[in-house]
CSV table of C-alpha atoms and ligand atoms in Angstrom, one decimal:
chain,number,residue,atom,x,y,z
A,8,MET,CA,89.6,77.8,98.4
A,9,GLU,CA,92.1,76.1,100.6
A,10,ASN,CA,94.0,79.4,100.9
A,11,LYS,CA,90.9,81.3,101.6
A,12,LEU,CA,90.0,78.9,104.5
A,13,ARG,CA,93.5,79.0,105.8
A,14,THR,CA,93.5,82.8,105.7
A,15,LEU,CA,90.2,83.0,107.5
A,16,TYR,CA,91.4,80.6,110.2
A,17,THR,CA,94.7,82.6,110.5
A,18,LEU,CA,92.7,85.8,111.0
A,19,GLN,CA,90.7,84.0,113.7
A,20,LEU,CA,93.8,82.9,115.5
A,21,ILE,CA,95.2,86.5,115.4
A,22,ASP,CA,91.9,88.0,116.6
A,23,SER,CA,91.7,85.4,119.4
A,24,ASN,CA,95.2,86.5,120.6
A,25,LEU,CA,94.2,90.1,120.4
A,26,ASP,CA,91.0,89.3,122.4
A,27,GLU,CA,93.1,87.6,125.0
A,28,ILE,CA,95.3,90.7,125.4
A,29,GLU,CA,92.2,92.9,125.7
A,30,ASP,CA,90.9,90.5,128.4
A,31,MET,CA,94.2,91.0,130.3
A,32,LYS,CA,93.6,94.7,130.4
A,33,GLY,CA,90.3,93.9,132.0
A,34,ASP,CA,87.9,96.7,132.4
A,35,LEU,CA,90.7,99.3,132.9
A,36,PRO,CA,90.2,101.1,129.5
A,37,GLY,CA,86.5,101.4,130.3
A,38,GLU,CA,87.1,102.6,133.8
A,39,VAL,CA,89.6,105.2,132.6
A,40,ARG,CA,87.1,106.4,130.0
A,41,LYS,CA,84.2,106.6,132.5
A,42,LEU,CA,86.4,108.6,134.9
A,43,GLU,CA,87.4,111.0,132.2
A,44,GLU,CA,83.8,111.6,131.3
A,45,LYS,CA,82.9,112.1,135.0
A,46,ILE,CA,85.7,114.6,135.4
A,47,ALA,CA,84.6,116.6,132.4
A,48,ALA,CA,81.0,116.7,133.6
A,49,LEU,CA,82.2,117.8,137.1
A,50,GLN,CA,84.3,120.6,135.6
A,51,GLU,CA,81.4,121.8,133.6
A,52,GLN,CA,79.1,121.8,136.6
A,53,LEU,CA,81.7,123.6,138.7
A,54,ALA,CA,82.1,126.3,136.1
A,55,LEU,CA,78.3,126.9,136.1
A,56,LEU,CA,78.2,127.0,139.9
A,57,GLU,CA,81.0,129.6,140.0
A,58,GLU,CA,79.1,131.7,137.5
A,59,THR,CA,76.0,131.4,139.7
A,60,MET,CA,78.0,132.3,142.8
A,61,ARG,CA,79.8,135.3,141.2
A,62,GLY,CA,76.6,136.6,139.7
A,63,ALA,CA,74.7,136.4,143.0
A,64,PHE,CA,77.5,138.1,144.9
A,65,SER,CA,77.8,140.9,142.4
A,66,GLN,CA,74.0,141.4,142.4
A,67,ARG,CA,74.1,141.5,146.2
A,68,ASN,CA,76.8,144.2,146.1
A,69,ASN,CA,74.8,146.2,143.6
A,70,ALA,CA,71.8,146.1,145.9
A,71,ASP,CA,74.1,147.1,148.8
A,72,SER,CA,75.4,150.2,147.0
A,73,GLU,CA,71.9,151.1,146.0
A,74,ILE,CA,70.8,150.9,149.7
A,75,ILE,CA,73.7,153.2,150.7
A,76,SER,CA,72.8,155.8,148.2
A,77,LEU,CA,69.1,155.6,149.1
A,78,ARG,CA,70.0,156.1,152.8
A,79,GLU,CA,72.1,159.2,151.8
A,80,LYS,CA,69.1,160.5,149.9
A,81,ILE,CA,66.8,160.1,153.0
A,82,GLU,CA,69.4,162.0,155.1
A,83,LYS,CA,69.3,164.7,152.4
A,84,TYR,CA,65.5,164.9,152.4
A,85,LYS,CA,65.5,165.2,156.2
A,86,MET,CA,67.8,168.2,156.0
A,87,GLN,CA,65.6,169.7,153.3
A,88,GLN,CA,62.5,169.4,155.5
A,89,PHE,CA,64.1,172.0,157.8
A,90,GLN,CA,64.2,174.5,155.0
A,91,VAL,CA,60.8,174.0,153.4
A,92,ARG,CA,58.4,177.0,153.1
A,93,ASN,CA,55.1,175.2,153.3
A,94,ASN,CA,53.3,172.0,154.2
A,95,LYS,CA,53.0,170.9,150.6
A,96,GLU,CA,56.8,170.8,150.1
A,97,TYR,CA,57.2,169.1,153.5
A,98,ASP,CA,54.7,166.3,152.5
A,99,ALA,CA,56.3,165.9,149.2
A,100,LEU,CA,59.7,165.2,150.9
A,101,THR,CA,58.0,162.8,153.3
A,102,ARG,CA,56.6,160.8,150.4
A,103,GLU,CA,60.0,160.6,148.8
A,104,MET,CA,61.5,159.4,152.1
A,105,ASP,CA,58.7,156.7,152.5
A,106,GLN,CA,59.3,155.5,149.0
A,107,ALA,CA,63.1,155.3,149.5
A,108,ALA,CA,62.5,153.3,152.8
A,109,GLU,CA,60.2,150.9,151.0
A,110,THR,CA,62.8,150.4,148.2
A,111,ILE,CA,65.4,149.8,150.9
A,112,ALA,CA,63.3,147.1,152.6
A,113,LYS,CA,62.7,145.4,149.2
A,114,LEU,CA,66.4,145.5,148.4
A,115,GLU,CA,67.4,144.1,151.8
A,116,LYS,CA,65.1,141.2,151.2
A,117,GLU,CA,66.7,140.6,147.8
A,118,MET,CA,70.1,140.9,149.3
A,119,SER,CA,69.4,138.1,151.8
A,120,ALA,CA,68.0,135.9,149.0
A,121,LEU,CA,71.1,136.5,146.9
A,122,GLU,CA,73.4,135.9,149.8
A,123,ASN,CA,71.6,132.6,150.4
A,124,LYS,CA,71.9,131.7,146.7
A,125,ALA,CA,75.6,132.5,146.7
A,126,THR,CA,76.3,130.6,149.9
A,127,ILE,CA,74.5,127.4,148.6
A,128,ALA,CA,76.5,127.6,145.4
A,129,ARG,CA,79.8,128.0,147.4
A,130,THR,CA,79.0,124.9,149.4
A,131,ASP,CA,78.2,123.0,146.3
A,132,ILE,CA,81.5,124.2,144.8
A,133,GLU,CA,83.4,122.9,147.8
A,134,THR,CA,81.7,119.5,147.6
A,135,GLY,CA,82.2,119.4,143.8
A,136,LYS,CA,85.9,120.3,144.0
A,137,LYS,CA,86.5,117.6,146.6
A,138,GLU,CA,84.8,115.0,144.3
A,139,LEU,CA,86.8,116.3,141.3
A,140,GLU,CA,90.1,115.9,143.2
A,141,GLU,CA,89.2,112.4,144.2
A,142,SER,CA,88.2,111.4,140.7
A,143,GLN,CA,91.4,112.9,139.3
A,144,ALA,CA,93.5,111.0,141.8
A,145,LEU,CA,91.6,107.8,140.9
A,146,LEU,CA,92.0,108.5,137.2
A,147,GLU,CA,95.8,108.8,137.7
A,148,GLU,CA,95.8,105.5,139.5
A,149,LYS,CA,93.8,103.7,136.9
A,150,LYS,CA,95.9,105.2,134.1
A,151,ALA,CA,99.1,104.1,135.7
A,152,GLU,CA,97.7,100.6,136.1
A,153,LEU,CA,96.6,100.5,132.5
A,154,ALA,CA,100.0,101.8,131.4
A,155,GLU,CA,101.7,99.0,133.3
A,156,VAL,CA,99.5,96.3,131.8
A,157,SER,CA,99.8,97.9,128.3
A,158,LYS,CA,103.6,98.0,128.6
A,159,ASN,CA,103.6,94.3,129.3
A,160,THR,CA,101.3,93.5,126.4
A,161,GLU,CA,102.3,96.3,123.9
A,162,GLU,CA,104.9,94.4,122.0
A,163,GLU,CA,102.6,91.3,121.5
A,164,GLU,CA,99.7,93.5,120.7
A,165,LEU,CA,101.6,95.4,118.0
A,166,LYS,CA,102.9,92.1,116.6
A,167,PHE,CA,99.4,90.7,116.2
A,168,LYS,CA,98.0,93.9,114.9
A,169,HIS,CA,100.7,94.1,112.3
A,170,GLU,CA,100.0,90.4,111.3
A,171,ARG,CA,96.3,91.2,111.2
A,172,GLU,CA,96.9,94.0,108.7
A,173,LYS,CA,98.8,91.7,106.5
A,174,VAL,CA,96.2,88.9,106.6
A,175,VAL,CA,93.1,91.0,106.4
A,176,VAL,CA,94.0,92.4,103.0
A,177,ARG,CA,93.9,88.9,101.6
A,178,VAL,CA,90.3,88.3,102.7
A,179,ALA,CA,87.5,89.2,100.3
A,180,LYS,CA,85.2,92.0,101.5
A,181,ALA,CA,82.1,89.8,101.6
A,182,ASP,CA,84.0,87.1,103.5
A,183,LEU,CA,85.4,89.6,106.0
A,184,ALA,CA,81.9,91.0,106.6
A,185,MET,CA,80.6,87.5,107.2
A,186,TYR,CA,83.5,86.7,109.5
A,187,GLU,CA,83.0,89.8,111.5
A,188,ARG,CA,79.3,89.2,111.8
A,189,ILE,CA,79.7,85.6,113.1
A,190,ARG,CA,82.5,86.8,115.4
A,191,LYS,CA,80.3,89.4,116.9
A,192,ALA,CA,77.4,87.0,117.4
A,193,LYS,CA,79.5,84.1,118.6
A,194,ASN,CA,81.7,85.5,121.4
A,195,GLY,CA,84.7,86.3,119.1
A,196,ARG,CA,84.9,82.8,117.5
A,197,ALA,CA,83.8,82.8,113.9
A,198,VAL,CA,86.1,80.1,112.5
A,199,VAL,CA,86.6,76.8,114.3
A,200,PRO,CA,88.3,73.5,113.5
A,201,ILE,CA,86.4,70.2,113.3
A,202,LYS,CA,87.2,68.2,116.4
A,203,ARG,CA,86.5,64.4,116.3
A,204,GLY,CA,83.7,64.8,113.8
A,205,SER,CA,82.1,67.7,115.7
A,206,CYS,CA,82.0,71.5,115.4
A,207,GLY,CA,84.8,73.0,117.4
A,208,GLY,CA,82.5,75.8,118.5
A,209,CYS,CA,79.3,74.2,119.7
A,210,TYR,CA,80.4,70.5,119.7
A,211,THR,CA,77.5,69.4,117.5
A,212,ALA,CA,78.3,66.4,115.4
A,213,VAL,CA,78.9,67.1,111.8
A,214,PRO,CA,77.2,64.7,109.3
A,215,PRO,CA,79.7,62.1,108.1
A,216,GLN,CA,79.3,63.1,104.5
A,217,LYS,CA,80.2,66.7,105.4
A,218,VAL,CA,83.2,65.5,107.4
A,219,LEU,CA,84.5,63.8,104.3
A,220,GLU,CA,83.9,66.9,102.2
A,221,LEU,CA,85.4,69.2,104.9
A,222,LYS,CA,88.7,67.2,104.6
A,223,GLN,CA,89.0,68.2,101.0
A,224,ASN,CA,89.1,72.0,101.8
A,225,LYS,CA,87.1,72.8,98.7
A,226,ARG,CA,84.1,74.5,100.2
A,227,LEU,CA,83.3,76.9,103.0
A,228,TYR,CA,81.2,75.0,105.5
A,229,THR,CA,79.2,76.6,108.3
A,230,CYS,CA,77.9,74.7,111.3
A,231,GLU,CA,74.2,73.9,111.0
A,232,ARG,CA,73.6,74.7,114.6
A,233,CYS,CA,75.8,77.6,115.6
A,234,GLY,CA,76.6,79.1,112.1
A,235,ARG,CA,80.4,79.2,112.7
A,236,ILE,CA,82.7,78.4,109.8
A,237,ILE,CA,84.2,75.0,110.2
A,238,VAL,CA,87.6,74.2,108.8
A,239,SER,CA,89.5,70.8,108.6
A,240,GLU,CA,92.1,69.8,111.1
A,241,GLU,CA,94.7,70.1,108.4
A,242,ILE,CA,93.8,73.8,107.8
A,243,ALA,CA,93.8,74.4,111.6
A,244,ASP,CA,97.2,72.8,112.1
A,245,THR,CA,98.9,74.5,109.2
A,246,SER,CA,97.5,77.9,110.1
A,247,ALA,CA,98.5,77.6,113.7
A,248,ALA,CA,102.1,77.2,112.6
A,249,LEU,CA,101.9,80.6,110.9
A,250,VAL,CA,100.7,82.6,114.0
B,312,LIG,ZN1,78.7,74.7,115.8
């Protein structure tokens, strides 16, 4: 039991050190992640806009060529009207020409709508590209900052992580689950030493009988108020020497 308590407290000390290192990095990892997500979303959006723009321009060009060929047809009908033999043929050509003129008007309207669509997409692309460039520059900046902080803490972090690996295998699964649960609920501190007869986590007085029992390191005690695991000063002192 004594070893179990010591191991748990050692794990707590290591985790507290790792938490401290994470605090030093501040929100940089989060900021880097958010920027990366933003950049990916922007790139996707830009790709869609370019597709829209290209599609609209190509549809506009198609309409344009169709108008040219319809105009050529109208010219041809005009020439044919000089050669007709009767009114019936003449009228038939007039109808063809009217229909072609109608189609041209419709296509011209479509062209202007497509032109408009493409222009809006192009403006959005320009704005999006600017935003993308700014976000990429900011990401580089944040990454460099994070690399700088990480460089300074890397060695310590590795050392604690390595120690954690060695300690964690000595903790029973159920105990580890309990430890992680309390740690999560109690701001990272699951195991605390008793301090002048009080819980080192919430400073609630521990009943005198329990204080005496705690000293014997024979049981796992949790604080009645905050639920943290309380260990004796002796366990705390001897564990601290290990980390
Ligand atoms: Zn407590």
